[in-house]
Short mmCIF file of C-alpha atoms and ligand atoms in Angstrom, two decimals:
data_model
loop_
_atom_site.label_atom_id
_atom_site.label_comp_id
_atom_site.label_asym_id
_atom_site.label_seq_id
_atom_site.Cartn_x
_atom_site.Cartn_y
_atom_site.Cartn_z
CA MET A 12 41.93 -6.19 102.78
CA LYS A 13 44.42 -8.82 103.94
CA ALA A 14 43.59 -12.46 104.69
CA LYS A 15 45.70 -15.44 105.67
CA ILE A 16 44.70 -18.85 104.29
CA SER A 17 46.61 -21.90 105.50
CA VAL A 18 46.15 -25.32 104.07
CA SER A 19 47.96 -28.36 105.51
CA GLU A 20 47.84 -31.81 104.21
CA ASN A 21 47.76 -33.14 107.73
CA ASN A 22 44.60 -31.33 108.58
CA ILE A 23 42.05 -33.72 106.87
CA ILE A 24 38.31 -33.19 107.22
CA SER A 25 37.26 -36.25 105.18
CA GLN A 26 37.33 -38.06 102.03
CA ILE A 27 34.59 -36.46 99.96
CA ASP A 28 31.78 -38.64 98.90
CA PRO A 29 31.20 -37.76 95.16
CA ARG A 30 27.52 -37.73 95.87
CA LEU A 31 28.04 -34.36 97.55
CA TYR A 32 27.53 -32.93 93.98
CA GLY A 33 24.21 -34.56 93.37
CA SER A 34 21.13 -32.90 92.03
CA PHE A 35 17.32 -33.32 91.76
CA ILE A 36 14.68 -33.74 89.00
CA GLU A 37 11.05 -33.60 90.06
CA HIS A 38 7.85 -34.02 88.06
CA LEU A 39 7.31 -30.25 88.53
CA GLY A 40 6.89 -27.53 85.98
CA ARG A 41 9.22 -28.01 83.03
CA GLY A 42 11.70 -30.19 84.94
CA VAL A 43 10.83 -33.42 83.03
CA TYR A 44 8.38 -32.38 80.20
CA GLY A 45 10.04 -29.71 78.17
CA GLY A 46 13.11 -30.17 80.26
CA ILE A 47 14.93 -33.51 79.96
CA TYR A 48 12.12 -34.90 77.78
CA GLN A 49 10.77 -33.37 74.69
CA PRO A 50 9.95 -35.78 71.84
CA GLY A 51 9.84 -33.89 68.54
CA HIS A 52 12.49 -31.53 69.62
CA ARG A 53 15.33 -31.21 67.07
CA THR A 54 17.79 -32.55 69.65
CA ALA A 55 15.50 -35.39 70.92
CA ASP A 56 17.10 -38.91 70.89
CA ASP A 57 15.24 -42.17 70.12
CA MET A 58 13.46 -41.99 73.58
CA GLY A 59 12.53 -38.28 73.33
CA PHE A 60 15.28 -37.12 75.65
CA ARG A 61 16.87 -33.76 74.72
CA LYS A 62 20.48 -34.39 73.84
CA ASP A 63 21.48 -30.81 74.40
CA VAL A 64 20.28 -31.10 78.04
CA LEU A 65 22.06 -34.54 78.41
CA GLU A 66 25.37 -32.88 77.28
CA LEU A 67 25.10 -30.14 79.91
CA VAL A 68 24.19 -32.49 82.65
CA LYS A 69 27.36 -34.53 81.79
CA LYS A 70 29.30 -31.31 81.78
CA LEU A 71 28.25 -30.81 85.38
CA GLY A 72 29.41 -34.23 86.30
CA VAL A 73 26.31 -34.87 88.48
CA PRO A 74 26.90 -38.30 90.16
CA VAL A 75 23.36 -38.82 91.49
CA VAL A 76 19.93 -37.43 90.74
CA ARG A 77 17.01 -37.51 93.20
CA TYR A 78 13.63 -38.47 91.54
CA PRO A 79 10.63 -38.26 91.09
CA GLY A 80 10.02 -35.73 93.90
CA GLY A 81 9.80 -33.64 96.05
CA ASN A 82 6.22 -32.84 97.00
CA PHE A 83 5.06 -34.67 93.92
CA VAL A 84 6.09 -38.06 95.22
CA SER A 85 3.64 -37.96 98.14
CA GLY A 86 0.78 -38.42 95.79
CA TYR A 87 2.48 -40.58 93.17
CA ASN A 88 1.65 -44.14 92.14
CA TRP A 89 4.89 -45.37 90.62
CA GLU A 90 3.07 -48.03 88.43
CA ASP A 91 1.43 -45.22 86.52
CA GLY A 92 4.83 -44.47 84.92
CA THR A 93 5.55 -48.01 83.76
CA GLY A 94 4.65 -50.24 80.89
CA ASP A 95 2.83 -49.34 77.63
CA LYS A 96 2.80 -45.55 77.28
CA ALA A 97 -0.52 -45.62 75.42
CA LEU A 98 -2.17 -47.02 78.54
CA ARG A 99 -0.73 -44.65 81.10
CA PRO A 100 -3.27 -42.55 83.03
CA ARG A 101 -3.45 -38.68 82.92
CA LYS A 102 -3.73 -37.74 86.60
CA LEU A 103 -4.06 -34.68 88.83
CA ASP A 104 -0.87 -33.80 90.69
CA LEU A 105 -2.16 -32.24 93.89
CA ALA A 106 1.30 -31.09 95.01
CA TRP A 107 1.69 -28.56 92.19
CA ALA A 108 -1.97 -28.32 90.92
CA ALA A 109 -0.84 -29.81 87.59
CA VAL A 110 -1.64 -32.45 85.16
CA GLU A 111 0.73 -35.44 85.11
CA THR A 112 0.65 -37.47 81.89
CA ASN A 113 2.92 -40.19 83.10
CA GLU A 114 4.77 -40.19 79.66
CA VAL A 115 7.95 -40.48 81.80
CA GLY A 116 8.26 -42.77 84.79
CA ILE A 117 10.90 -44.98 86.23
CA ASP A 118 11.06 -47.09 83.13
CA GLU A 119 12.26 -43.99 81.10
CA PHE A 120 14.07 -42.19 83.88
CA GLN A 121 16.50 -45.04 84.47
CA GLU A 122 17.43 -44.95 80.82
CA TRP A 123 17.87 -41.21 80.99
CA ALA A 124 20.17 -41.67 83.99
CA LYS A 125 22.32 -44.13 82.13
CA ARG A 126 22.59 -41.64 79.21
CA ALA A 127 23.48 -38.88 81.63
CA ASP A 128 26.16 -40.97 83.39
CA THR A 129 24.46 -40.56 86.65
CA ASP A 130 22.80 -42.75 89.39
CA ILE A 131 19.33 -42.47 90.78
CA MET A 132 18.26 -41.49 94.32
CA MET A 133 14.73 -42.84 94.32
CA ALA A 134 12.07 -41.48 96.54
CA VAL A 135 9.04 -43.59 97.72
CA ASN A 136 5.59 -42.23 98.44
CA LEU A 137 4.99 -42.16 102.24
CA GLY A 138 2.07 -39.78 101.85
CA THR A 139 -0.87 -41.43 100.23
CA ARG A 140 0.86 -44.78 100.23
CA GLY A 141 3.15 -46.83 102.48
CA PRO A 142 5.57 -49.77 103.06
CA ASP A 143 3.72 -52.10 100.74
CA GLU A 144 4.03 -50.02 97.56
CA ALA A 145 7.57 -49.00 98.61
CA ARG A 146 8.73 -52.67 98.81
CA GLN A 147 7.04 -53.54 95.54
CA LEU A 148 8.89 -50.65 93.81
CA VAL A 149 12.22 -51.93 95.30
CA GLU A 150 11.34 -55.41 93.81
CA TYR A 151 10.50 -53.84 90.47
CA CYS A 152 13.71 -51.99 90.24
CA ASN A 153 16.22 -54.18 91.88
CA LEU A 154 15.35 -57.92 92.01
CA ASP A 155 16.19 -60.62 89.66
CA THR A 156 13.55 -63.09 91.07
CA ASP A 157 10.81 -64.94 89.42
CA THR A 158 8.20 -63.00 91.27
CA PHE A 159 5.44 -60.63 90.33
CA TYR A 160 7.05 -57.18 90.32
CA ALA A 161 10.43 -58.37 88.92
CA GLN A 162 8.44 -60.18 86.17
CA LYS A 163 6.36 -57.08 85.53
CA ARG A 164 9.65 -55.16 84.83
CA ARG A 165 10.77 -57.85 82.44
CA LYS A 166 7.38 -57.79 80.62
CA ASN A 167 7.94 -54.02 80.29
CA GLY A 168 11.10 -54.70 78.45
CA PHE A 169 13.83 -54.55 81.13
CA GLU A 170 15.41 -57.91 81.61
CA LYS A 171 18.09 -56.59 83.94
CA PRO A 172 17.33 -54.96 87.26
CA PHE A 173 17.92 -51.13 87.46
CA GLY A 174 20.17 -51.56 90.53
CA ILE A 175 19.04 -48.41 92.44
CA LYS A 176 21.15 -48.15 95.56
CA LEU A 177 20.00 -44.95 97.28
CA TRP A 178 16.28 -44.45 98.47
CA CYS A 179 14.44 -41.68 100.18
CA LEU A 180 11.71 -42.59 102.74
CA GLY A 181 9.20 -39.98 101.54
CA ASN A 182 9.61 -36.21 101.21
CA GLU A 183 9.33 -33.45 103.73
CA MET A 184 6.61 -35.31 105.76
CA ASP A 185 6.93 -32.66 108.53
CA GLY A 186 5.36 -30.04 106.28
CA PRO A 187 1.62 -29.22 106.40
CA TRP A 188 1.87 -28.52 102.63
CA GLN A 189 2.78 -32.20 102.03
CA ILE A 190 0.11 -34.55 100.67
CA CYS A 191 -0.85 -36.57 103.79
CA HIS A 192 1.48 -34.72 106.12
CA LEU A 193 2.33 -36.69 109.31
CA THR A 194 3.28 -35.88 112.79
CA ALA A 195 6.83 -36.92 113.91
CA GLN A 196 5.59 -40.01 115.66
CA GLU A 197 3.32 -41.03 112.70
CA TYR A 198 6.14 -40.56 110.24
CA ALA A 199 8.72 -42.25 112.41
CA ARG A 200 6.54 -45.44 112.68
CA LYS A 201 5.74 -45.50 108.95
CA ALA A 202 9.26 -44.85 107.87
CA CYS A 203 10.60 -47.52 110.19
CA GLU A 204 8.27 -50.16 108.82
CA ALA A 205 8.82 -49.09 105.13
CA ALA A 206 12.57 -49.22 105.80
CA LYS A 207 12.41 -52.77 107.25
CA VAL A 208 10.46 -54.25 104.32
CA MET A 209 12.48 -52.31 101.74
CA LYS A 210 15.79 -53.65 103.13
CA TRP A 211 14.29 -57.05 103.49
CA THR A 212 13.52 -56.95 99.82
CA ASP A 213 17.05 -55.64 98.97
CA PRO A 214 19.55 -55.57 101.74
CA ASP A 215 22.06 -53.71 99.68
CA ILE A 216 20.12 -50.41 99.48
CA GLU A 217 20.79 -47.31 101.53
CA LEU A 218 18.00 -45.39 103.06
CA VAL A 219 17.46 -41.68 103.81
CA ALA A 220 14.83 -40.80 106.37
CA CYS A 221 13.12 -37.31 106.26
CA GLY A 222 14.56 -34.72 108.52
CA SER A 223 13.08 -31.22 108.67
CA SER A 224 11.99 -29.36 105.57
CA HIS A 225 13.97 -26.34 106.79
CA LYS A 226 15.84 -25.03 109.87
CA ASN A 227 13.00 -22.79 110.92
CA MET A 228 10.33 -25.51 111.09
CA PRO A 229 8.57 -25.35 114.61
CA THR A 230 9.23 -29.06 114.93
CA PHE A 231 12.94 -28.89 113.94
CA GLY A 232 15.01 -30.81 116.47
CA GLU A 233 12.23 -32.81 118.02
CA TRP A 234 11.33 -34.20 114.63
CA GLU A 235 14.81 -35.46 114.03
CA ARG A 236 15.02 -37.06 117.61
CA THR A 237 11.69 -38.85 117.21
CA VAL A 238 12.58 -40.18 113.70
CA LEU A 239 16.10 -41.24 114.74
CA ARG A 240 14.86 -42.95 117.93
CA GLU A 241 12.40 -45.06 116.05
CA CYS A 242 14.32 -45.75 112.84
CA TYR A 243 18.01 -45.76 113.88
CA ASP A 244 18.80 -49.27 113.11
CA HIS A 245 17.08 -49.26 109.69
CA ILE A 246 18.35 -46.17 108.05
CA ASP A 247 21.66 -44.81 106.95
CA TYR A 248 21.17 -41.06 106.52
CA ILE A 249 18.75 -38.27 107.71
CA SER A 250 17.87 -35.55 105.26
CA LEU A 251 18.21 -31.76 105.44
CA HIS A 252 16.45 -29.32 103.19
CA ASN A 253 16.93 -25.58 102.98
CA TYR A 254 16.38 -22.84 100.44
CA TYR A 255 17.94 -19.40 100.67
CA GLY A 256 16.93 -16.01 99.19
CA ASN A 257 17.31 -12.29 99.26
CA PRO A 258 13.64 -11.01 99.08
CA GLU A 259 14.59 -7.94 101.21
CA ASN A 260 17.45 -6.96 98.96
CA ASP A 261 19.87 -7.05 101.86
CA THR A 262 22.98 -8.26 100.00
CA PRO A 263 25.50 -8.28 102.87
CA SER A 264 23.15 -10.63 104.94
CA TYR A 265 22.26 -12.74 101.89
CA LEU A 266 26.05 -13.25 101.17
CA GLY A 267 26.41 -14.53 104.76
CA GLN A 268 23.58 -17.16 104.59
CA ALA A 269 26.11 -19.95 104.50
CA VAL A 270 26.64 -19.35 108.17
CA ASN A 271 23.04 -20.60 108.70
CA MET A 272 23.68 -23.65 106.55
CA ASN A 273 26.70 -24.49 108.58
CA GLU A 274 24.88 -24.17 111.85
CA PHE A 275 22.00 -26.27 110.50
CA ILE A 276 24.37 -29.06 109.60
CA LYS A 277 26.29 -29.01 112.89
CA THR A 278 23.03 -29.06 114.88
CA VAL A 279 21.63 -32.10 112.92
CA ALA A 280 24.92 -33.97 113.26
CA ASP A 281 24.85 -33.27 116.98
CA ILE A 282 21.33 -34.69 117.21
CA CYS A 283 22.37 -37.79 115.29
CA ASP A 284 25.26 -38.41 117.79
CA GLU A 285 23.03 -37.68 120.83
CA ILE A 286 20.66 -40.45 119.73
CA LYS A 287 23.72 -42.68 118.88
CA ALA A 288 24.84 -42.14 122.54
CA GLU A 289 21.38 -42.73 123.87
CA LYS A 290 21.18 -46.02 122.01
CA HIS A 291 24.79 -47.10 122.84
CA SER A 292 25.11 -47.75 119.19
CA ASP A 293 28.36 -48.12 117.13
CA LYS A 294 26.57 -46.91 114.00
CA THR A 295 26.89 -43.32 112.86
CA ILE A 296 24.02 -41.72 110.92
CA ASN A 297 25.25 -39.26 108.27
CA LEU A 298 23.48 -36.44 106.55
CA SER A 299 21.92 -36.05 103.19
CA PHE A 300 21.35 -32.48 102.30
CA ASP A 301 19.10 -33.49 99.49
CA GLU A 302 17.50 -30.14 98.65
CA TRP A 303 19.50 -26.99 98.71
CA ASN A 304 19.59 -23.93 96.47
CA ILE A 305 18.31 -20.39 96.13
CA TRP A 306 14.53 -20.10 95.66
CA PHE A 307 12.67 -16.80 95.91
CA HIS A 308 12.64 -15.01 92.56
CA SER A 309 9.76 -16.82 91.03
CA ASN A 310 7.41 -16.80 94.11
CA GLU A 311 5.17 -13.92 92.91
CA GLN A 312 4.98 -15.03 89.20
CA ASP A 313 4.04 -18.60 90.28
CA LYS A 314 0.82 -17.28 91.84
CA GLN A 315 -0.39 -16.43 88.26
CA ILE A 316 -0.09 -20.09 86.89
CA PRO A 317 -3.59 -21.60 86.08
CA ARG A 318 -4.44 -24.74 87.99
CA TRP A 319 -4.19 -28.03 86.08
CA SER A 320 -1.62 -26.89 83.57
CA TYR A 321 0.64 -29.31 81.77
CA ALA A 322 4.32 -28.55 82.23
CA PRO A 323 3.79 -24.84 83.22
CA ARG A 324 6.75 -22.45 83.82
CA LEU A 325 6.79 -23.00 87.54
CA LEU A 326 9.67 -22.12 89.90
CA GLU A 327 11.70 -20.75 87.10
CA ASP A 328 13.94 -18.44 89.15
CA ILE A 329 16.30 -16.43 86.98
CA TYR A 330 19.49 -16.29 88.97
CA ASP A 331 21.81 -13.32 89.10
CA PHE A 332 25.46 -12.90 89.98
CA GLU A 333 24.95 -12.51 93.71
CA ASP A 334 22.98 -15.85 93.75
CA ALA A 335 26.03 -17.48 92.12
CA LEU A 336 28.32 -16.13 94.97
CA VAL A 337 25.92 -17.52 97.51
CA VAL A 338 25.82 -20.86 95.84
CA GLY A 339 29.68 -20.77 95.96
CA THR A 340 29.65 -20.11 99.70
CA LEU A 341 27.05 -22.97 100.24
CA LEU A 342 29.26 -25.34 98.27
CA ILE A 343 32.28 -24.33 100.40
CA THR A 344 30.13 -25.08 103.50
CA LEU A 345 29.13 -28.54 102.15
CA ILE A 346 32.84 -29.43 101.47
CA ASN A 347 33.94 -28.23 104.94
CA ASN A 348 31.27 -30.49 106.43
CA SER A 349 31.97 -33.50 104.21
CA ASP A 350 32.81 -35.57 107.27
CA ARG A 351 29.05 -35.73 108.00
CA VAL A 352 27.36 -34.54 104.77
CA LYS A 353 27.80 -37.56 102.41
CA ILE A 354 25.03 -36.70 99.93
CA ALA A 355 23.77 -33.29 98.80
CA CYS A 356 21.37 -32.42 95.90
CA LEU A 357 21.26 -29.06 94.24
CA ALA A 358 17.48 -28.60 93.82
CA GLN A 359 16.87 -28.73 91.05
CA LEU A 360 18.68 -29.55 87.70
CA VAL A 361 16.58 -28.29 84.71
CA ASN A 362 14.25 -25.35 84.38
CA VAL A 363 12.89 -25.63 87.96
CA ILE A 364 15.12 -23.51 90.24
CA ALA A 365 17.89 -24.86 88.02
CA PRO A 366 21.29 -24.25 86.64
CA ILE A 367 20.24 -25.47 83.14
CA MET A 368 17.32 -23.77 81.21
CA THR A 369 15.74 -24.95 78.09
CA GLU A 370 13.98 -23.08 75.29
CA GLU A 371 12.83 -24.32 71.89
CA GLU A 372 15.89 -22.93 70.24
CA GLY A 373 18.34 -24.43 72.77
CA CYS A 374 19.63 -24.33 76.34
CA TRP A 375 21.21 -21.52 78.27
CA LEU A 376 23.17 -21.61 81.49
CA GLN A 377 22.32 -19.73 84.73
CA THR A 378 24.92 -17.93 86.83
CA ILE A 379 24.76 -20.68 89.46
CA PHE A 380 25.82 -23.34 86.83
CA TYR A 381 29.45 -22.23 87.13
CA PRO A 382 30.31 -22.54 90.86
CA PHE A 383 28.50 -25.86 90.91
CA MET A 384 30.31 -27.07 87.95
CA HIS A 385 33.66 -26.07 89.42
CA ALA A 386 33.00 -27.73 92.64
CA SER A 387 31.79 -30.84 91.07
CA LEU A 388 34.83 -31.08 88.73
CA TYR A 389 37.60 -29.82 91.08
CA GLY A 390 36.10 -30.60 94.44
CA ARG A 391 36.62 -34.32 94.33
CA GLY A 392 39.11 -36.05 96.71
CA THR A 393 39.93 -35.29 100.28
CA ALA A 394 38.67 -32.14 102.03
CA LEU A 395 41.50 -30.41 103.92
CA SER A 396 40.84 -27.89 106.66
CA ALA A 397 41.66 -24.39 105.40
CA GLU A 398 42.33 -22.09 108.23
CA VAL A 399 41.31 -18.49 107.41
CA GLU A 400 42.31 -15.36 109.28
CA ALA A 401 40.22 -12.59 107.72
CA PRO A 402 38.21 -9.55 108.88
CA SER A 403 34.52 -10.14 109.42
CA TYR A 404 31.36 -8.00 109.31
CA ASP A 405 27.99 -7.81 111.02
CA THR A 406 24.57 -7.19 109.64
CA ASP A 407 21.23 -6.79 111.52
CA LYS A 408 20.48 -10.41 110.90
CA LEU A 409 23.92 -12.07 111.21
CA LYS A 410 27.07 -11.43 113.26
CA ASN A 411 30.62 -12.27 112.47
CA ILE A 412 30.50 -13.14 108.78
CA PRO A 413 34.03 -13.66 107.49
CA PHE A 414 34.64 -11.59 104.41
CA VAL A 415 36.64 -14.43 102.97
CA THR A 416 35.46 -18.01 103.03
CA THR A 417 37.34 -21.03 101.61
CA ALA A 418 37.40 -24.70 101.25
CA ALA A 419 40.50 -26.81 100.24
CA VAL A 420 40.48 -30.13 98.51
CA LYS A 421 43.41 -32.55 97.91
CA ASN A 422 42.40 -33.95 94.43
CA ASP A 423 42.96 -37.55 93.40
CA ASP A 424 45.53 -36.41 90.75
CA GLY A 425 47.73 -35.04 93.64
CA GLY A 426 46.83 -31.38 93.13
CA ILE A 427 45.13 -29.11 95.57
CA THR A 428 42.15 -26.87 94.77
CA VAL A 429 41.24 -23.93 97.01
CA PHE A 430 37.65 -22.48 96.49
CA ALA A 431 37.34 -18.95 97.83
CA VAL A 432 34.63 -16.31 97.94
CA ASN A 433 35.42 -12.71 98.83
CA ARG A 434 32.08 -11.37 100.20
CA SER A 435 33.19 -7.84 100.49
CA LEU A 436 31.20 -5.46 98.26
CA ASP A 437 33.95 -2.82 98.33
CA GLU A 438 37.42 -4.34 98.80
CA ASP A 439 39.67 -6.68 96.87
CA CYS A 440 41.59 -9.10 99.09
CA GLU A 441 45.27 -9.84 98.80
CA PRO A 442 45.53 -13.25 100.56
CA ASP A 443 48.66 -14.73 101.98
CA ILE A 444 48.12 -18.37 101.01
CA SER A 445 50.29 -21.02 102.60
CA LEU A 446 50.18 -24.45 101.09
CA PRO A 447 52.23 -27.62 101.65
CA GLU A 448 55.78 -27.36 100.34
CA GLY A 449 56.32 -27.41 96.59
CA TYR A 450 52.66 -26.62 95.43
CA LYS A 451 52.37 -23.89 92.79
CA LEU A 452 49.31 -22.10 91.38
CA TYR A 453 48.76 -23.05 87.72
CA GLN A 454 45.11 -21.98 87.19
CA HIS A 455 43.01 -19.28 88.66
CA ILE A 456 39.27 -19.18 87.54
CA VAL A 457 37.22 -16.22 88.59
CA LEU A 458 33.49 -15.48 88.44
CA ASP A 459 32.86 -11.71 88.99
CA HIS A 460 30.81 -8.98 87.62
CA ASP A 461 30.38 -5.30 88.40
CA ASP A 462 26.62 -5.59 88.69
CA MET A 463 25.50 -7.94 91.52
CA LYS A 464 22.10 -8.23 89.80
CA ALA A 465 23.43 -9.24 86.40
CA ALA A 466 21.98 -12.44 85.02
CA ASN A 467 22.15 -14.63 81.96
CA SER A 468 19.16 -15.22 79.61
CA SER A 469 18.31 -16.89 76.41
CA ALA A 470 19.11 -13.64 74.71
CA GLU A 471 22.34 -12.82 76.62
CA PRO A 472 23.57 -16.29 77.68
CA GLU A 473 27.15 -15.02 78.41
CA ASN A 474 26.52 -12.06 80.49
CA VAL A 475 27.93 -13.76 83.66
CA VAL A 476 30.58 -16.35 82.88
CA PRO A 477 33.86 -17.44 84.51
CA ALA A 478 37.19 -16.29 83.15
CA GLU A 479 40.81 -17.34 83.79
CA VAL A 480 43.16 -14.84 85.17
CA PRO A 481 46.97 -15.15 85.06
CA ALA A 482 48.26 -17.58 87.72
CA GLU A 483 51.64 -15.85 87.90
CA GLY A 484 52.28 -12.98 90.27
CA LYS A 485 50.27 -11.87 93.23
CA THR A 486 46.93 -13.73 93.76
CA LEU A 487 43.95 -11.41 94.17
CA LEU A 488 40.49 -12.28 95.41
CA LYS A 489 38.56 -9.53 93.74
CA LYS A 490 35.74 -7.89 95.66
CA HIS A 491 32.58 -9.97 95.38
CA SER A 492 34.11 -12.80 93.53
CA TRP A 493 34.13 -16.65 93.33
CA ASN A 494 37.60 -18.09 92.90
CA VAL A 495 38.92 -21.50 91.99
CA LEU A 496 42.70 -21.70 92.71
CA ARG A 497 44.33 -24.91 91.34
CA TYR A 498 47.75 -25.93 92.55
CA ARG A 499 50.03 -28.74 91.57
CA LYS A 500 53.52 -29.84 92.61
CA GLY A 501 56.73 -29.03 90.83
CA GLU A 502 57.96 -26.69 88.05
O1 AHR B 627 12.20 -28.34 95.07
C1 AHR B 627 10.98 -27.78 95.16
C2 AHR B 627 10.16 -28.29 96.32
O2 AHR B 627 10.70 -27.78 97.53
C3 AHR B 627 10.14 -29.83 96.57
O3 AHR B 627 9.10 -30.39 95.91
C4 AHR B 627 9.85 -29.91 98.04
O4 AHR B 627 10.40 -31.12 98.54
C5 AHR B 627 10.40 -28.67 98.65
O5 AHR B 627 9.53 -28.00 99.42
#
């Protein structure tokens, strides 16, 4: 197959916000307990954080981590996770029918984030709670005043404020599964008042209002309009969530799912601009795609988990090679929409639908770790528009899926990185790649495998790993492969 890929430095999409490569840790399954935190483990540090996990998180270069949920946050009392650990309550977590011991809360997580070189995107509970507790949490985390909640933080051993900049106004409040689910109008009012008092407490924070839980929600569209009309002046971003999967084992359609992500983003951006026009506003609301990933492998096994377990193996999808290709196409889509998507969180980071898995004997990396790491490391800078002329294919579910999909980034060191996925199951692609004058390929990293269902595991951690292929000679995008093409000027 032939394809033409043209990248011009004049065709700029946007400066990429590094938070495009964010992730997410929820109090869910083994995300926190047995994931990032395991006192007594041979790699545990002085606070009980697993150092082997910290090293891998740093390797991914995750700039921001959403916390503490997810569905969990809608029943969470943040004070339970602060102060003397011996006094912390064991509680029922109704979101995941689990027991929450509160050994880890914001007191510990802000320290973990420092050790992981990342920032926190903090979610407040707008399910069982409201604006009052949200503003108190902002005071606890960010203020240096001589007032009750700032003093409470000091008494708990933290003289300096945590300085958390980015906040989510609840989680998926449009979903009937959410603890204290709200209608669009109910959420819009609650979020608006929470936003006001949170920003009055700390005017430097940025706020993300809940958009739809996924593109097929019956309320999608009207939910966004209602929330934006009510909250426009008080928020900075609206969220998008979507998980993808291949439960019907239809690989060609599955490989094309990024087309849906692209449409979802464009539609939400259009709605934001529609409300901007309606309000005659100068302000643009941008997008926070703060939950995205593949999630379907673990659905059946999760039905077997007994209720009220502590740190059960929940949502532990084992990702295969085709999942990694799909994650690659989703990353390409996020980069190509970086003019509107400023924040995105791979959901999640450790054990729970995650790139990093822990076992007693050590960690192992899922297939999806690699495209995410490549994008996070080499996808920083300015997104350039990469024009692709390539054949496309149709499936019963999707039409016009290009076999080759790409994103191009002008990196801050002056190089250019082209990410490319060849979706064809049968044909290699010989692309004719045109770059600005003087750029030469110096590194070509490929993730490919003969078996689309090949996965890694604790026993076989290197079954699917990337490799470098020679950068000289003709560039080939092998059939079903993820490619990172790195160019620099000269020589
Ligand atoms: O990431 C897992 C769950 O997916 C989150 O708790 C929720 O927000 C979403 O439905």
